Short mmCIF file of C-alpha atoms in Angstrom, two decimals:
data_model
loop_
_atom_site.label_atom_id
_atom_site.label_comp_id
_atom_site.label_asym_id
_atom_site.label_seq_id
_atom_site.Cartn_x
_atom_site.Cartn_y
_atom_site.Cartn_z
CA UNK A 1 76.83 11.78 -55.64
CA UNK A 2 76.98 8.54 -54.03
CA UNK A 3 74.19 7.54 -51.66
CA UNK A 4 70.33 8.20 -52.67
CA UNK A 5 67.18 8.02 -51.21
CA UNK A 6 64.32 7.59 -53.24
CA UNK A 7 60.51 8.65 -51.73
CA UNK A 8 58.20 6.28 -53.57
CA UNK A 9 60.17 3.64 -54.80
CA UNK A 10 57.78 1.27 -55.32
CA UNK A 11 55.92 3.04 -58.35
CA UNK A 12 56.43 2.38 -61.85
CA UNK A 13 58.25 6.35 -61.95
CA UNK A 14 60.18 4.79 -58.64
CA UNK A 15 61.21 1.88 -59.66
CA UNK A 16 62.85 3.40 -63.13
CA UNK A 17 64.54 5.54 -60.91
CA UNK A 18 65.98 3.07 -58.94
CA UNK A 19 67.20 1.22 -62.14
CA UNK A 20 69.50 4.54 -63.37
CA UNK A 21 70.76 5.18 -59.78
CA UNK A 22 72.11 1.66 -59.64
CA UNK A 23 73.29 2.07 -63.35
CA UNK A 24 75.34 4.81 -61.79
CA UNK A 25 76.92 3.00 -59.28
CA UNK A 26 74.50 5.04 -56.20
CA UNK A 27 73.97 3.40 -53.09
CA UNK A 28 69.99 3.72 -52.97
CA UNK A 29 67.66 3.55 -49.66
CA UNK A 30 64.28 3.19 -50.88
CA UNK A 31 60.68 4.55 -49.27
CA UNK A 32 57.56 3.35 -50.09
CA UNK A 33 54.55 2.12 -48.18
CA UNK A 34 54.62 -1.43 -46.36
CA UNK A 35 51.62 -2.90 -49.14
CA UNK A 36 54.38 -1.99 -51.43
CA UNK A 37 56.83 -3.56 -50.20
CA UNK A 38 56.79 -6.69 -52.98
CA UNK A 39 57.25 -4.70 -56.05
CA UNK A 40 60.23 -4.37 -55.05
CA UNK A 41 61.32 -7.61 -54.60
CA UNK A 42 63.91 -7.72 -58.15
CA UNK A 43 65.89 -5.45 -56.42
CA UNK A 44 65.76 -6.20 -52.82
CA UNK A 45 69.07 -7.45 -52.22
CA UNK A 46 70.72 -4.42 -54.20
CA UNK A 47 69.16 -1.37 -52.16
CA UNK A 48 68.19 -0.55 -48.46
CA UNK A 49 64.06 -0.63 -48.10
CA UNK A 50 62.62 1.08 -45.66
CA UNK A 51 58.47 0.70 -45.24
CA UNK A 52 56.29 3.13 -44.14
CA UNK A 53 54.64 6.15 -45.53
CA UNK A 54 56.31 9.04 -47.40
CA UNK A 55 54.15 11.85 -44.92
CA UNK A 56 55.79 9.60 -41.92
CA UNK A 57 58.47 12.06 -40.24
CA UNK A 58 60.18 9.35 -38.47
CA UNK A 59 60.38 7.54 -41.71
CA UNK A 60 61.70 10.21 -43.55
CA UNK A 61 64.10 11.11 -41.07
CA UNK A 62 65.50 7.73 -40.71
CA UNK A 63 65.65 6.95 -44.81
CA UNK A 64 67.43 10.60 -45.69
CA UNK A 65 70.28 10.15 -43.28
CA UNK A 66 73.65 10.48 -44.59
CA UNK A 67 71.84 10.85 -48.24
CA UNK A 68 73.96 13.50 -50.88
CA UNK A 69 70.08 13.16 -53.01
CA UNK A 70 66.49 12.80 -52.22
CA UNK A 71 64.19 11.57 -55.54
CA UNK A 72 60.39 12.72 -54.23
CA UNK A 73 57.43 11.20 -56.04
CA UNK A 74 55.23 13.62 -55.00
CA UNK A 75 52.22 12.10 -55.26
CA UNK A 76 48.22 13.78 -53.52
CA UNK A 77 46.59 10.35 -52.16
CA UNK A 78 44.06 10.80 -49.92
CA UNK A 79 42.93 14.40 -47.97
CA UNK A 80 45.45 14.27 -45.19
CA UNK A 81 48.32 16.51 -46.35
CA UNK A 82 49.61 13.22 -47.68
CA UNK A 83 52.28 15.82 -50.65
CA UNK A 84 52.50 18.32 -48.55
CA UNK A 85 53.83 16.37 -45.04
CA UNK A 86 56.30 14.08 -47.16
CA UNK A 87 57.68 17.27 -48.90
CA UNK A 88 58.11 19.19 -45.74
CA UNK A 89 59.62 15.85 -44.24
CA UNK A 90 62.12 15.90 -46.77
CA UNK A 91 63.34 19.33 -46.46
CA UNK A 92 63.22 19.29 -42.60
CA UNK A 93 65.30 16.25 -42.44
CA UNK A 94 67.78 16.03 -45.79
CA UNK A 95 71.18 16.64 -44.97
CA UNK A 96 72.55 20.19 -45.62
CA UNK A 97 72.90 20.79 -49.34
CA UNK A 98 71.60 17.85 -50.26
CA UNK A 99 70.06 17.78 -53.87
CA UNK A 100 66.23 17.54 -53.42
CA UNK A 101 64.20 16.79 -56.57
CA UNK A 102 60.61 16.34 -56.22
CA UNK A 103 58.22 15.44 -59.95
CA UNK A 104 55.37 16.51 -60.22
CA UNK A 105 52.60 17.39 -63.40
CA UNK A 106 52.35 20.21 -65.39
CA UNK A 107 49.65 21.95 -63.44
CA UNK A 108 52.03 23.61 -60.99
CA UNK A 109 53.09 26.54 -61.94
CA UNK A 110 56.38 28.46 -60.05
CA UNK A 111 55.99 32.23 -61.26
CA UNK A 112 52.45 32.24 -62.86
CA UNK A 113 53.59 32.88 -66.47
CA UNK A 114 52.63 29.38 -67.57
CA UNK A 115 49.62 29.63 -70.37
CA UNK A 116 47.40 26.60 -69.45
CA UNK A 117 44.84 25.98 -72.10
CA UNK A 118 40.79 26.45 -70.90
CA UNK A 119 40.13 22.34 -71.42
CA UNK A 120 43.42 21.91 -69.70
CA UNK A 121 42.40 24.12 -66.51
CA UNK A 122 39.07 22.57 -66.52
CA UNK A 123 40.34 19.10 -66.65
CA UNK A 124 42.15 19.78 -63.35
CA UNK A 125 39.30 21.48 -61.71
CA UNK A 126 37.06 18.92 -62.42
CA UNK A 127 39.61 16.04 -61.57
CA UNK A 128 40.73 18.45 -58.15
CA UNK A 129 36.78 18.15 -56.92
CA UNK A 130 35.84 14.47 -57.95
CA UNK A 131 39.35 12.87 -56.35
CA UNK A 132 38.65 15.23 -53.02
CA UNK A 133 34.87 14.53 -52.83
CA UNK A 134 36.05 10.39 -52.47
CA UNK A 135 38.88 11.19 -50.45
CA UNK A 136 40.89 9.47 -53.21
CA UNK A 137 43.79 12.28 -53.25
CA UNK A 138 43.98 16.34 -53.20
CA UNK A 139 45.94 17.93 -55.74
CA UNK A 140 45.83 21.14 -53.96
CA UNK A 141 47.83 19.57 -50.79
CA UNK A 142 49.91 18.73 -54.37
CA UNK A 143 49.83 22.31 -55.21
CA UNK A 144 51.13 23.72 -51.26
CA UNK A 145 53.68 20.86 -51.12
CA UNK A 146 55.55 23.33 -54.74
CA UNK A 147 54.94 26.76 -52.50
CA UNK A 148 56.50 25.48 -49.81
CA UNK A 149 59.14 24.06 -51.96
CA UNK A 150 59.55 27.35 -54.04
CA UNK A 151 59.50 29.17 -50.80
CA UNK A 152 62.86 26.98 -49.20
CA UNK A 153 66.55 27.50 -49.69
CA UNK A 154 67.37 24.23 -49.86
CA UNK A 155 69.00 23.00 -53.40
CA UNK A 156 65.33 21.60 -55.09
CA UNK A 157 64.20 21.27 -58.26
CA UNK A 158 60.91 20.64 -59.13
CA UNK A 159 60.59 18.35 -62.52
CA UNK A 160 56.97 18.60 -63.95
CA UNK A 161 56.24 15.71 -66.56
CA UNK A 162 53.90 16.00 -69.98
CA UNK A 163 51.66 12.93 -70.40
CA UNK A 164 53.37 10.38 -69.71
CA UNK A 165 53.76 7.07 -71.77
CA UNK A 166 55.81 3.45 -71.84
CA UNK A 167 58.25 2.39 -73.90
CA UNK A 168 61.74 2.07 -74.72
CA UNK A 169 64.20 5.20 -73.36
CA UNK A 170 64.37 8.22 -75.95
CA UNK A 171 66.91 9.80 -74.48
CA UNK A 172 66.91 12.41 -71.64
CA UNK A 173 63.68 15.25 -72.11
CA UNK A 174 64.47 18.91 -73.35
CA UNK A 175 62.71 21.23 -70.85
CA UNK A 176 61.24 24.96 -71.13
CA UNK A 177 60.23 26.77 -67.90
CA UNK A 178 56.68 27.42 -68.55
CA UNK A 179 53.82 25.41 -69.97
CA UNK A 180 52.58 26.88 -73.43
CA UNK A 181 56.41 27.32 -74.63
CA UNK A 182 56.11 25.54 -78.29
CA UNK A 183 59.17 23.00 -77.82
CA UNK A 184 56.64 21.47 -75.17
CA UNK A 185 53.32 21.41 -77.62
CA UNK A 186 53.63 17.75 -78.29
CA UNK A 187 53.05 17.26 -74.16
CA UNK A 188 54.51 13.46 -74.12
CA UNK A 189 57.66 11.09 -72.63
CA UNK A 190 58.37 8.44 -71.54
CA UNK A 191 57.84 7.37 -67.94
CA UNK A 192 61.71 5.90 -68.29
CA UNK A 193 62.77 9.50 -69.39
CA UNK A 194 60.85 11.53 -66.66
CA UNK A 195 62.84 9.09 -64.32
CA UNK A 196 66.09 9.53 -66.58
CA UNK A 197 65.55 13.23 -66.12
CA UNK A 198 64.82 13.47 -62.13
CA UNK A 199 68.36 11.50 -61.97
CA UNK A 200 70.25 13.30 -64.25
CA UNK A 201 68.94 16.65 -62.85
CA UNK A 202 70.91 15.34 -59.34
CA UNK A 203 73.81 16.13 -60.44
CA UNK A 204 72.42 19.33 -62.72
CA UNK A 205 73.36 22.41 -60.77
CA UNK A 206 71.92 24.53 -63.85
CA UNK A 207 68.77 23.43 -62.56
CA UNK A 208 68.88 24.48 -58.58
CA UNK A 209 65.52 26.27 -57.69
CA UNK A 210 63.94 25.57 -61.17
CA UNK A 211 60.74 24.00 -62.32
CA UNK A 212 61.40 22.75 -65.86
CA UNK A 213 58.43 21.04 -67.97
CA UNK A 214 59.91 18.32 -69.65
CA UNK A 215 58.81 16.86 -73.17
CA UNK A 216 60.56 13.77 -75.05
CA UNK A 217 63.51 14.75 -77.16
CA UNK A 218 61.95 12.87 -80.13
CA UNK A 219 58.72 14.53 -80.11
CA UNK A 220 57.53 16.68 -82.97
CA UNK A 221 57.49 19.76 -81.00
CA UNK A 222 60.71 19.12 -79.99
CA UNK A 223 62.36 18.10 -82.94
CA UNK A 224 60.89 21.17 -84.52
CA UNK A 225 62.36 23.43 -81.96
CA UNK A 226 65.95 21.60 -82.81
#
């Protein structure tokens, strides 16, 4: 692995990222949307930025080029196919056999056997409606963006994060694939070890066309699986 683009850089989950690619000696091309531009000013002069928006073909065309990995942030803003455009962008424009990682939360499911509890499943519903109704974002344009992911053959992964939290690293997250497993009960890490994890999982083959839930490695449920 030696050149990565990263789709939504300018985030706080971005911007982590960007810090373990450089850590690993990557050359890193970043995305993220002109306004955004600024937060990345610590790193400027250490990465390739590239402004426009992540559903932007030309953009993503232009930032993937010559890439060996694409980080996705795939993130629902607004009602206009905002996850499910950038995703497609990326797939329709990474170079062949590229490693495509894409995070996501634990509401997508890949096979259906993930046990989502009732409060959980209305919590999204309820979120899904009031974000739509103020065309604030669409987590079902979230949820097509993962089927047409699932449904490709090129070499994703899908990483879907627990609540997520600050603070120093823990390490990299265990993962189970489906939510409801017991090692992922305590449903927390750190937004440095989602990031930690998308990275790592770049150069994870074991990993190719799964969608593992992550959880810290120091959380209860995980030291109790240990």
């Amino acid at each position: 692995m030696k050149k990565v683009c990263i789709v939504g850089a300018s985030g706080k989950l971005g911007q982590y990222m960007i810090t373990h690619c450089l850590e690993r000696g990557y050359e890193v091309v970043g995305v993220c949307r002109p306004e955004s531009v600024g937060k990345l000013d610590a790193v400027k002069e250490r990465i390739t930025i590239i402004p426009g928006r992540t559903n932007d073909r030309a953009v993503i065309e232009k930032a993937v080029a010559g890439c060996d990995g694409v980080l996705v942030v795939l993130v629902p803003w607004g009602v206009d196919d905002y996850s499910s455009g950038t995703a497609q962008a990326v797939m329709d424009f990474a170079e062949p056999g590229a490693r495509l990682i894409f995070s996501c939360g634990w509401h997508i499911t890949k096979d259906g056997k993930d046990q989502f509890s009732l409060l959980f499943r209305v919590f999204i519903a309820v979120v899904t409606w009031g974000a739509r109704l103020v065309k604030f974002a669409d987590i079902n344009d979230q949820v097509e963006a993962c089927r047409r992911i699932f449904a490709s053959d090129t070499r994703w992964t899908v990483v879907r994060g627990s609540d997520l939290e600050e603070g120093e690293s823990e390490g990299l997250p265990v993962w189970s694939p489906h939510v409801g497993d017991a090692i992922l009960k305590s449903n927390r890490t750190r937004r440095i070890d989602f990031a930690l994890f998308m990275v790592a999982a770049l150069e994870d083959d074991s990993l190719i066309h799964e969608a593992p839930a992550i959880v810290s490695c120091q959380s209860a449920s995980a030291l109790a699986h240990r």
